[in-house]
CSV table of C-alpha atoms in Angstrom, one decimal:
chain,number,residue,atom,x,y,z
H,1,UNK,CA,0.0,0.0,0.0
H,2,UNK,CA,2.5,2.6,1.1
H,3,UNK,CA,4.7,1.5,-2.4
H,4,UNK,CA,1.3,2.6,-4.5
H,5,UNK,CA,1.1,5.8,-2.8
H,6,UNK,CA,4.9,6.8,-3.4
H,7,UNK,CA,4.3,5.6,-7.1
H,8,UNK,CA,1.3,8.0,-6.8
H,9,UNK,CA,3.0,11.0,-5.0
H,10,UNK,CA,5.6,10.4,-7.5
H,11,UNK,CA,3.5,10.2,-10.6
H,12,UNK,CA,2.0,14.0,-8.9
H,13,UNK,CA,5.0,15.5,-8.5
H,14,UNK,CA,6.0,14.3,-12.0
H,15,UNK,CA,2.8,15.9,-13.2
H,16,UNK,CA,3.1,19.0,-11.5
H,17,UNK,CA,6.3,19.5,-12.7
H,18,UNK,CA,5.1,18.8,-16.6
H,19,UNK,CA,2.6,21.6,-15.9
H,20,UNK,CA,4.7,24.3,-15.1
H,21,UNK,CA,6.1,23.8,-18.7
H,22,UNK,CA,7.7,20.3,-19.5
H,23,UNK,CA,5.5,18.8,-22.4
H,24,UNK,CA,2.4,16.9,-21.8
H,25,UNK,CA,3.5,13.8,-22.9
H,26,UNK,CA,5.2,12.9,-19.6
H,27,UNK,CA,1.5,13.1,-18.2
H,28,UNK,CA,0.1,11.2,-20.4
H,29,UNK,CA,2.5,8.4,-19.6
H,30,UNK,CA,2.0,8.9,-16.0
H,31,UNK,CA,-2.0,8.7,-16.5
H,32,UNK,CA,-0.9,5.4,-18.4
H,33,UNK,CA,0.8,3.9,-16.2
H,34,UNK,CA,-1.8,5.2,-13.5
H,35,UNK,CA,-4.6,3.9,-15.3
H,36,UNK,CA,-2.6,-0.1,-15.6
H,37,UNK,CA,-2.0,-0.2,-12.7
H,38,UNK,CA,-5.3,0.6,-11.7
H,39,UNK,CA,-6.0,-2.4,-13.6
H,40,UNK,CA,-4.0,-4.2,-12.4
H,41,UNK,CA,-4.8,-3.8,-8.7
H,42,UNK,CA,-8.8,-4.5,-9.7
H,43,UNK,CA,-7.8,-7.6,-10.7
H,44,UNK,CA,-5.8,-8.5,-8.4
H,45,UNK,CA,-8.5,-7.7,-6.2
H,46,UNK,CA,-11.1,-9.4,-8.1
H,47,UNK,CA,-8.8,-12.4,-8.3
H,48,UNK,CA,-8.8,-12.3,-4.1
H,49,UNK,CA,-12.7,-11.7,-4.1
H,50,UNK,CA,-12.8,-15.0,-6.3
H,51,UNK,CA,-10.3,-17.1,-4.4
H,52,UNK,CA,-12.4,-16.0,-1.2
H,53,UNK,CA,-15.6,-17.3,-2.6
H,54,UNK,CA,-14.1,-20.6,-3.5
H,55,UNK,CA,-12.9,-20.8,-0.2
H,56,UNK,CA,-16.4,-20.4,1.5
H,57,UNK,CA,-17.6,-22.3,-1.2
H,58,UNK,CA,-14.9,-25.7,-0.3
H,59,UNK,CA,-15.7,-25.0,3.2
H,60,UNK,CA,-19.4,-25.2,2.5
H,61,UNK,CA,-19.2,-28.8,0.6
H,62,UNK,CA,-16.3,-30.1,3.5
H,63,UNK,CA,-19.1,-29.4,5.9
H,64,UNK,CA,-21.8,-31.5,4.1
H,65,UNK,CA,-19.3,-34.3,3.9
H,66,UNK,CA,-18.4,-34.3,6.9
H,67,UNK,CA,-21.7,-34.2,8.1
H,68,UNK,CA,-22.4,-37.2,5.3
H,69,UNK,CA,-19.6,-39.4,6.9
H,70,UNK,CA,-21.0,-39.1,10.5
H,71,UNK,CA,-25.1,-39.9,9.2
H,72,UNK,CA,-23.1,-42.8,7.1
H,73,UNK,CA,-21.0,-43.9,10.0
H,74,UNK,CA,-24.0,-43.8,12.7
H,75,UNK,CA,-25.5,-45.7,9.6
H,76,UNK,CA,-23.3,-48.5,9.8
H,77,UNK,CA,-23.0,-48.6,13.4
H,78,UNK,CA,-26.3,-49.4,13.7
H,79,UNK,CA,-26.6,-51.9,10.8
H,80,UNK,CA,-23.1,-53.6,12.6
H,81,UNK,CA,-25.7,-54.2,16.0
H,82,UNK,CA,-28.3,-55.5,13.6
H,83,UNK,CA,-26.4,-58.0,12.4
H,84,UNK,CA,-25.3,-58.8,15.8
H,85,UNK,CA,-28.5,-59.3,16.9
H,86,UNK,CA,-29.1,-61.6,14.1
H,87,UNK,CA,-26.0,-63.9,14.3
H,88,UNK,CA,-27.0,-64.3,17.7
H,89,UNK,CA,-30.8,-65.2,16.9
H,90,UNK,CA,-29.5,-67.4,14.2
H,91,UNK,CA,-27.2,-69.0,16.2
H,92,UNK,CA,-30.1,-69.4,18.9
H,93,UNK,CA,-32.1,-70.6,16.3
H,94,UNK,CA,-29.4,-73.2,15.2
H,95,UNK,CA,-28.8,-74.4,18.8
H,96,UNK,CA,-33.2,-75.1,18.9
H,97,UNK,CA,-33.3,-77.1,15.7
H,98,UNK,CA,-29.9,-79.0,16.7
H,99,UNK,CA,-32.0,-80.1,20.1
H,100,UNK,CA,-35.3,-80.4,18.2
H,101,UNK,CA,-33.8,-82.8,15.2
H,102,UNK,CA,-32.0,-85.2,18.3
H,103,UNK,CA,-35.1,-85.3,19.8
H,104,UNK,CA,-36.8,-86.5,16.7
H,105,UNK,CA,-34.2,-89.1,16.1
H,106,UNK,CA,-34.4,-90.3,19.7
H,107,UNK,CA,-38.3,-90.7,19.5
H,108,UNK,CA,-37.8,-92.5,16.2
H,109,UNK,CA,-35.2,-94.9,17.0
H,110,UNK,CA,-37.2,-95.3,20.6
H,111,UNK,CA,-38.7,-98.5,21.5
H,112,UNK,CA,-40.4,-98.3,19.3
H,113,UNK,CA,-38.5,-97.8,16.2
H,114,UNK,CA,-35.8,-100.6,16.8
């Protein structure tokens, strides 16, 4: 900032001393190179304003992932104790019918069945 203001105090002081009788075309120059870099400091800026948005934009989409992964991670948590709960009724299950089908085979080779 305080290197744009000397260019600007300098480009003045150049001016002023064109007016009191150097040619114009030193002022002209000066307005020139006034007016680029002008230019070049709103694009610059416009470039930051950008790069800013971007920013808040990346931000934006990291917090709906990251909000994603939690929901997806709770998700799977809970489909991990349902099929917990399942291996255990299945294996609860498996345990009945081993009983049930020995019981069968006992009644049929009973007494009976010999």
């Amino acid at each position: 900032m305080a290197r744009t203001e000397t260019r600007v105090t300098q480009a003045k002081g150049h001016a002023t001393g064109q007016a009191a009788g150097q040619d114009g075309g030193g002022l002209e120059e000066a307005l020139h190179r006034l007016d680029t870099a002008l230019a070049l400091l709103e694009t610059a800026v416009a470039r930051k304003l950008e790069a800013e948005r971007s920013r808040g934009d990346r931000e934006t989409e990291f917090a709906l992932l990251e909000e994603d992964r939690v929901r997806l991670a709770a998700e799977l948590d809970a489909a991990g104790a349902r099929l917990a709960r399942m291996t255990s009724t299945t294996g609860e299950v498996n345990r009945r019918l081993d009983r049930a089908i020995e019981t069968v085979e006992d009644v049929l080779s009973g007494p009976a069945g010999r």
